[in-house]
Amino acid sequence: MINRVLFFRSTQQDLMNAMGSMYAACLFLGIQNASAVQPVVDVERTVFYRERAAGMYSALPYAFAQVLVEIPYVLAQTVVYSVIVYSMIGFEWSAAKFFWYLFFQLCCFLYMTYYV
């Protein structure tokens, strides 16, 4: 809603406003993802250390499993969020620009989810 109020009835946006809105949009959901994942990772880390010490598996399969589990959820979340935010900010609707925006958002969300 904040982005919509900032860009209401504006026909031309300057570069700093566009970059600021993308930064805010990325941080909003990214920090929310990172905060939601932290308690889960904390519990799983203890289990992982115990199972790795027992020789059940190494870190690589565990890391790949974590990545594969998170991708569909983060992708769905990114698509829904990006369509809403992209239209509310008022960016130009072209397929190439939207998919670049979607790609940028997906990379940011995955980074913030995996960083924890």
XYZ file of C-alpha atoms in Angstrom:
116
model
C 0.000 0.000 0.000
C 2.857 2.378 0.747
C 4.263 1.896 -2.742
C 0.854 2.580 -4.288
C 0.442 5.807 -2.332
C 3.912 6.993 -3.337
C 3.288 6.465 -7.040
C -0.404 7.334 -7.288
C -1.152 9.245 -10.503
C 2.451 9.600 -11.490
C 3.155 9.140 -15.160
C 6.937 9.215 -15.094
C 9.157 7.927 -12.314
C 12.745 8.847 -11.874
C 15.466 6.309 -11.338
C 15.906 6.834 -7.620
C 12.210 6.282 -6.857
C 12.135 3.114 -8.928
C 15.260 1.746 -7.295
C 14.033 2.683 -3.835
C 10.722 0.931 -4.353
C 12.446 -2.213 -5.628
C 14.788 -2.143 -2.641
C 11.897 -1.760 -0.196
C 9.863 -4.481 -1.927
C 12.796 -6.880 -1.831
C 13.600 -6.204 1.804
C 10.018 -6.465 3.022
C 9.371 -10.051 2.009
C 13.021 -11.075 2.221
C 13.352 -10.146 5.875
C 10.030 -11.809 6.561
C 11.308 -15.022 4.933
C 14.582 -14.870 6.832
C 12.769 -14.353 10.135
C 10.415 -17.257 9.483
C 13.225 -19.657 8.588
C 15.520 -18.931 11.556
C 13.673 -21.004 14.205
C 13.374 -23.953 11.818
C 17.059 -23.863 10.911
C 17.994 -23.660 14.579
C 16.199 -26.915 15.344
C 17.368 -28.659 12.163
C 20.995 -27.692 12.754
C 21.125 -29.712 15.971
C 19.691 -32.757 14.214
C 22.076 -32.316 11.286
C 25.150 -32.150 13.537
C 24.074 -35.291 15.376
C 23.408 -37.224 12.156
C 26.606 -36.023 10.490
C 28.635 -37.086 13.541
C 27.014 -40.522 13.291
C 28.142 -40.733 9.646
C 24.644 -40.850 8.167
C 25.367 -38.276 5.448
C 27.637 -35.368 4.624
C 26.790 -31.691 4.370
C 26.339 -31.689 0.570
C 23.193 -33.876 0.350
C 21.680 -32.001 3.269
C 22.330 -28.642 1.595
C 20.893 -29.824 -1.736
C 17.790 -31.129 0.017
C 17.274 -27.791 1.761
C 17.604 -25.927 -1.545
C 15.195 -28.232 -3.381
C 12.594 -28.015 -0.629
C 12.592 -24.209 -0.525
C 12.568 -23.450 -4.278
C 8.874 -24.219 -5.052
C 7.609 -22.347 -2.004
C 9.775 -19.287 -2.599
C 8.974 -19.315 -6.337
C 5.214 -19.312 -5.716
C 5.569 -16.621 -3.087
C 7.720 -14.505 -5.414
C 5.317 -14.736 -8.357
C 2.283 -13.683 -6.320
C 4.141 -10.922 -4.493
C 5.838 -9.597 -7.649
C 2.610 -9.351 -9.650
C 0.977 -7.347 -6.875
C 3.939 -5.073 -6.167
C 4.849 -4.551 -9.839
C 1.345 -3.400 -10.677
C 0.977 -1.255 -7.553
C 4.230 0.592 -8.164
C 3.150 1.294 -11.712
C 6.121 -0.011 -13.656
C 5.752 -0.367 -17.418
C 4.054 -3.646 -18.278
C 6.232 -5.505 -20.736
C 7.085 -9.171 -20.524
C 10.839 -8.653 -20.568
C 10.816 -6.006 -17.834
C 8.431 -7.958 -15.652
C 10.432 -11.185 -15.901
C 13.660 -9.338 -15.097
C 11.919 -7.901 -12.049
C 10.630 -11.357 -11.141
C 14.118 -12.840 -11.547
C 15.646 -10.124 -9.367
C 13.032 -10.638 -6.663
C 13.450 -14.419 -6.780
C 17.223 -14.121 -6.384
C 16.808 -11.749 -3.449
C 14.228 -13.938 -1.713
C 16.263 -17.101 -2.223
C 19.372 -15.385 -0.896
C 17.577 -14.145 2.200
C 15.971 -17.535 2.780
C 19.219 -19.501 2.333
C 21.441 -17.019 4.137
C 20.041 -18.006 7.487
